[in-house]
PDB file of C-alpha atoms and ligand atoms in Angstrom:
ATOM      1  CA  UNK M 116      63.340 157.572 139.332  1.00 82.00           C
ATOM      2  CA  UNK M 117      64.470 158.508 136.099  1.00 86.00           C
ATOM      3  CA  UNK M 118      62.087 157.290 133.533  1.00 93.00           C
ATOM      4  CA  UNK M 119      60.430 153.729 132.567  1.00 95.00           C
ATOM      5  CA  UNK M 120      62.896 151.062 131.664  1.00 94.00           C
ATOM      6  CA  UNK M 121      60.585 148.453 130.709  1.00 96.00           C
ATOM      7  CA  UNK M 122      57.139 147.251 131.283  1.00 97.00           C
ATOM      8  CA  UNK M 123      57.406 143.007 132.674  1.00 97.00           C
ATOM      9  CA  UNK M 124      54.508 140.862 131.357  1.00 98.00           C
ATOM     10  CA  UNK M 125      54.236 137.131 132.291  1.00 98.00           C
ATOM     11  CA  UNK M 126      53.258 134.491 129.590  1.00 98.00           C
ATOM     12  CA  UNK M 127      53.021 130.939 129.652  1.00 98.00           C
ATOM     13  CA  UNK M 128      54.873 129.971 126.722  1.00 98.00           C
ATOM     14  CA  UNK M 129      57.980 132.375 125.577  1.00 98.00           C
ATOM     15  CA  UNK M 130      58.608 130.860 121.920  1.00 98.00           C
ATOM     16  CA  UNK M 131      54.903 131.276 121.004  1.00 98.00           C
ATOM     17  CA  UNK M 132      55.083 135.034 122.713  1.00 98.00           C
ATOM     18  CA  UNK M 133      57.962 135.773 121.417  1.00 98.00           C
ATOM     19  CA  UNK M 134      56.200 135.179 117.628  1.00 98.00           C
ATOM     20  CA  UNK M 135      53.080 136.864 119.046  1.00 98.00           C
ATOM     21  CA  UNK M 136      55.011 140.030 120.195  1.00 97.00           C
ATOM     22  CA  UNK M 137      57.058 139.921 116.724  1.00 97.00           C
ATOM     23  CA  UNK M 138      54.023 140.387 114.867  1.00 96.00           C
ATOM     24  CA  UNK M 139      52.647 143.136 117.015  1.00 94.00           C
ATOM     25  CA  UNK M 140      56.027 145.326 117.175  1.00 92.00           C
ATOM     26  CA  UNK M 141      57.024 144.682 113.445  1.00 94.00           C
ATOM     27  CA  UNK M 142      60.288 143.354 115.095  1.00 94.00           C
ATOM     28  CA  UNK M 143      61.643 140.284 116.128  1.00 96.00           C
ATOM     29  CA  UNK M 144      63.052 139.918 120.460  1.00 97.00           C
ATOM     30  CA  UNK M 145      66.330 141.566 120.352  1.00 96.00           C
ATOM     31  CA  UNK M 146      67.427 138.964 123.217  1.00 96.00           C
ATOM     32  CA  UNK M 147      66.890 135.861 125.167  1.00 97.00           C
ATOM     33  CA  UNK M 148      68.198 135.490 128.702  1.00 96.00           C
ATOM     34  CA  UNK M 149      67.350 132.909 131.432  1.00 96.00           C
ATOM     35  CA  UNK M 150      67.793 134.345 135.507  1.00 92.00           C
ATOM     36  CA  UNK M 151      68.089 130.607 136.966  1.00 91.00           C
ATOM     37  CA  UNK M 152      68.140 132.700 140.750  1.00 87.00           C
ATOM     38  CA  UNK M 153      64.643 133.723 139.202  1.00 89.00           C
ATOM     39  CA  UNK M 154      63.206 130.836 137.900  1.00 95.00           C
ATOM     40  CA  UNK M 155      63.017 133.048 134.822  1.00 96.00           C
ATOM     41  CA  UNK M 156      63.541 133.020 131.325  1.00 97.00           C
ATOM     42  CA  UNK M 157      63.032 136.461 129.612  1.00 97.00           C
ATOM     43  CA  UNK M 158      63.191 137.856 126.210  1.00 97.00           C
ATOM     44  CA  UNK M 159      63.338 141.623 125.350  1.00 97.00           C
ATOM     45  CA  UNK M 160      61.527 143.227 122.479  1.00 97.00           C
ATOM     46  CA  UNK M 161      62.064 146.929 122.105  1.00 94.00           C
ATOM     47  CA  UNK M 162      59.147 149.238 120.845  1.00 84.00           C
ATOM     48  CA  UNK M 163      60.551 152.708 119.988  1.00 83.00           C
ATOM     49  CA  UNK M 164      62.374 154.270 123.005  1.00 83.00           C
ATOM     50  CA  UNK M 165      60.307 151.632 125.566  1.00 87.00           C
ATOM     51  CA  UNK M 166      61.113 148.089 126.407  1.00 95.00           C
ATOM     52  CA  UNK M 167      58.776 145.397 126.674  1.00 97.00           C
ATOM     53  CA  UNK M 168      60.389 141.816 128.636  1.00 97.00           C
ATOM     54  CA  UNK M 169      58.269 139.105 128.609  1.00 98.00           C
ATOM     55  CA  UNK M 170      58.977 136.258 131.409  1.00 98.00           C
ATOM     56  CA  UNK M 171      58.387 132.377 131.115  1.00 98.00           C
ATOM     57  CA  UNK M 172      58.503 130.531 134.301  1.00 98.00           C
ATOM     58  CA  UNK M 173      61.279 128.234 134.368  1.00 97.00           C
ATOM     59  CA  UNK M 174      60.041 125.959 137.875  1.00 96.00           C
ATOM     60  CA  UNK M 175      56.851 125.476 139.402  1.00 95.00           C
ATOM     61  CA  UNK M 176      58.297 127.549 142.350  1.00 94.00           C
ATOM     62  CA  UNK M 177      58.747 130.470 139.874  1.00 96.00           C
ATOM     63  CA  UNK M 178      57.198 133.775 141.067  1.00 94.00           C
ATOM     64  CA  UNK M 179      55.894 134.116 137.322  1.00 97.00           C
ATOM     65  CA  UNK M 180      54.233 130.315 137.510  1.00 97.00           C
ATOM     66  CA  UNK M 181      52.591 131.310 141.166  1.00 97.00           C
ATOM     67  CA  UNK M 182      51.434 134.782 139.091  1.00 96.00           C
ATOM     68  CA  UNK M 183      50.274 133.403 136.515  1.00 98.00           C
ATOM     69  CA  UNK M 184      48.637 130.552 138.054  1.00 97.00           C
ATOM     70  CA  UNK M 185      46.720 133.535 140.543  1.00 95.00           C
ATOM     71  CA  UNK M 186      46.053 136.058 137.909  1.00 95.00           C
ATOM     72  CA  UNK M 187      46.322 134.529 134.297  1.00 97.00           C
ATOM     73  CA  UNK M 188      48.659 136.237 131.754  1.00 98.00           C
ATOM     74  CA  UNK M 189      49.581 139.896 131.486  1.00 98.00           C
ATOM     75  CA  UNK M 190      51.480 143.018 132.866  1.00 98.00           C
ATOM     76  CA  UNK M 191      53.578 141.618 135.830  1.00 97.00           C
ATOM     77  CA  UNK M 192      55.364 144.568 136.540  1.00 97.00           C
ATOM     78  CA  UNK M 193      56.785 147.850 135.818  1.00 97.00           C
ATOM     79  CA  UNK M 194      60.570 148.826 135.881  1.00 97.00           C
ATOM     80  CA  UNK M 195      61.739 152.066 136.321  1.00 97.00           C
ATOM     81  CA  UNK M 196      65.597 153.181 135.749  1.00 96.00           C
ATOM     82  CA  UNK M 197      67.399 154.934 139.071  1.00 97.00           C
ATOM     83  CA  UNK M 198      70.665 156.058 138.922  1.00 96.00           C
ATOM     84  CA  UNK M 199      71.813 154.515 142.908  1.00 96.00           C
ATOM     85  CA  UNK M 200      69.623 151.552 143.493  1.00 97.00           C
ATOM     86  CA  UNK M 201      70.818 151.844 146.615  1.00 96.00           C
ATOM     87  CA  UNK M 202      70.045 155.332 147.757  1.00 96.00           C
ATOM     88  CA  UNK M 203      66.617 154.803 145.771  1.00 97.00           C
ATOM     89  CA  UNK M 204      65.894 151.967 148.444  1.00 97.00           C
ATOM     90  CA  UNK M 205      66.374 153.598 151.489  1.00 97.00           C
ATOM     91  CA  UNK M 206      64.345 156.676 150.451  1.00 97.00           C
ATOM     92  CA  UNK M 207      61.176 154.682 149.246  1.00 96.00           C
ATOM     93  CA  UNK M 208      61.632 152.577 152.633  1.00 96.00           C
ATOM     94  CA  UNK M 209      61.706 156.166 154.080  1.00 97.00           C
ATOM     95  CA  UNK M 210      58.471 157.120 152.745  1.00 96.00           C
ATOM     96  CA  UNK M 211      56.881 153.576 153.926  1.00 96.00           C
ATOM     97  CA  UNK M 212      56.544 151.746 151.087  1.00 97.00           C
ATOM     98  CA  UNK M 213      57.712 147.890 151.587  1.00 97.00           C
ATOM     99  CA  UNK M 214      61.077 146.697 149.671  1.00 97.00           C
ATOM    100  CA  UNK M 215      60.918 142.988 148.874  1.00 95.00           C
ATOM    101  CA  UNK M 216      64.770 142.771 148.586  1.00 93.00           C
ATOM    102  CA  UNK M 217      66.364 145.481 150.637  1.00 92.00           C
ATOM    103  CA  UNK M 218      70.011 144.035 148.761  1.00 95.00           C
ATOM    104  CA  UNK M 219      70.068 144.637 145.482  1.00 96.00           C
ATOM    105  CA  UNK M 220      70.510 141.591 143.068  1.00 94.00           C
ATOM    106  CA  UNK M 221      71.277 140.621 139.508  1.00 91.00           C
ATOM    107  CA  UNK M 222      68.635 140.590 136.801  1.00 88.00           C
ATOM    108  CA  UNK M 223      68.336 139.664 133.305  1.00 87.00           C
ATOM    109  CA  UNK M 224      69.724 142.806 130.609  1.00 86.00           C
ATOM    110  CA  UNK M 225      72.688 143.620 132.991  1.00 90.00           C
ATOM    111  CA  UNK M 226      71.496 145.467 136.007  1.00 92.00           C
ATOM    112  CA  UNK M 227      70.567 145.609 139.877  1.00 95.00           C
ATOM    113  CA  UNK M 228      67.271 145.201 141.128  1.00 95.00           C
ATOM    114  CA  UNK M 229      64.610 145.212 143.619  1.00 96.00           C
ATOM    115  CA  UNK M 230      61.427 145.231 143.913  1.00 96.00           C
ATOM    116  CA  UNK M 231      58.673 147.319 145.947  1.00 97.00           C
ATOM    117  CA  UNK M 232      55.242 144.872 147.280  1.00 95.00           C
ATOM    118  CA  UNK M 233      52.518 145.784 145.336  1.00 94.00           C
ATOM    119  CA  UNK M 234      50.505 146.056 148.719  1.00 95.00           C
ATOM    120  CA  UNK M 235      51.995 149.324 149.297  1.00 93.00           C
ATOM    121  CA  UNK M 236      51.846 150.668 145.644  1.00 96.00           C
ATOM    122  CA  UNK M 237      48.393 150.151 144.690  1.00 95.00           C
ATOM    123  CA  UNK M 238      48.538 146.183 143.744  1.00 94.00           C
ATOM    124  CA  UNK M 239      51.222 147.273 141.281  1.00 96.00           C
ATOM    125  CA  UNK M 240      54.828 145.588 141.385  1.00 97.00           C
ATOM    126  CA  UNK M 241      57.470 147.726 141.198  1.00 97.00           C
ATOM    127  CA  UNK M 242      60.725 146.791 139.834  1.00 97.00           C
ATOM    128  CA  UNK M 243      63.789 149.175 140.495  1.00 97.00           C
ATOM    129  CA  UNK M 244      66.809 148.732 138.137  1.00 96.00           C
ATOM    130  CA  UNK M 245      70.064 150.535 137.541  1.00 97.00           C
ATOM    131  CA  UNK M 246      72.840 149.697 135.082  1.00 94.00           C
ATOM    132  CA  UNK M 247      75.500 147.644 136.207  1.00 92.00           C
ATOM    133  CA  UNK M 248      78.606 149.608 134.604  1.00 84.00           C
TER     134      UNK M 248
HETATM  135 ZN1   ZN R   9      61.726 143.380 134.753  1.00 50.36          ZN
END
């Protein structure tokens, strides 16, 4: 894994984070982008070098509205960059850790991704993403 690509955190209402995270960063979202496969909508703020993506649930059946309806609001996950998304997945699957989606598929901000269980990294979801060229 190459570095962190962005840090996920699940709100209930995007327009009134999206004003909340303005005010913290100095910066207004740099973009808006709705993953209907998801039941997502996302924006993207960046934060020097770092990204931050905040995620509105879009359906009731929305893994952010069953989140946030279990936990509340906050860090949903973390994304890290990999060059093969591919490769990446059969090594971590190697090393035991469970792979939601062994088949890569599309997220918001242009890339591939999966995701690890949090039950085999410490309650923590993992998001994998690489560029789609
Ligand atoms: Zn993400």
């Amino acid at each position: 894994m190459k570095k962190i690509e962005h840090i996920g955190i699940a709100v209930k209402n995007l327009e009134e984070s999206n004003k909340l995270f303005a005010s913290l960063f100095g910066e207004e979202h740099y973009k808006i982008e709705e993953v209907a496969s998801e039941g997502v909508k996302t924006s993207f703020f960046k934060s020097g070098p770092n990204k931050i993506e905040l995620l509105e649930a879009t359906n009731p059946e929305s893994p952010i509205a069953k989140f946030i309806a279990k936990k509340g609001e906050g860090i949903h996950h973390i994304a890290f960059a990999v060059d093969n998304i591919k490769s990446e997945i059969q090594r971590l699957q190697k090393e035991g850790f469970v792979v939601l989606n062994e088949t890569p598929k599309k997220g918001a901000d242009n890339k591939l991704i999966a995701f690890l269980h949090p039950k085999s990294t410490n309650g923590v979801l993992i998001e994998l993403c690489q560029e789609i060229e």
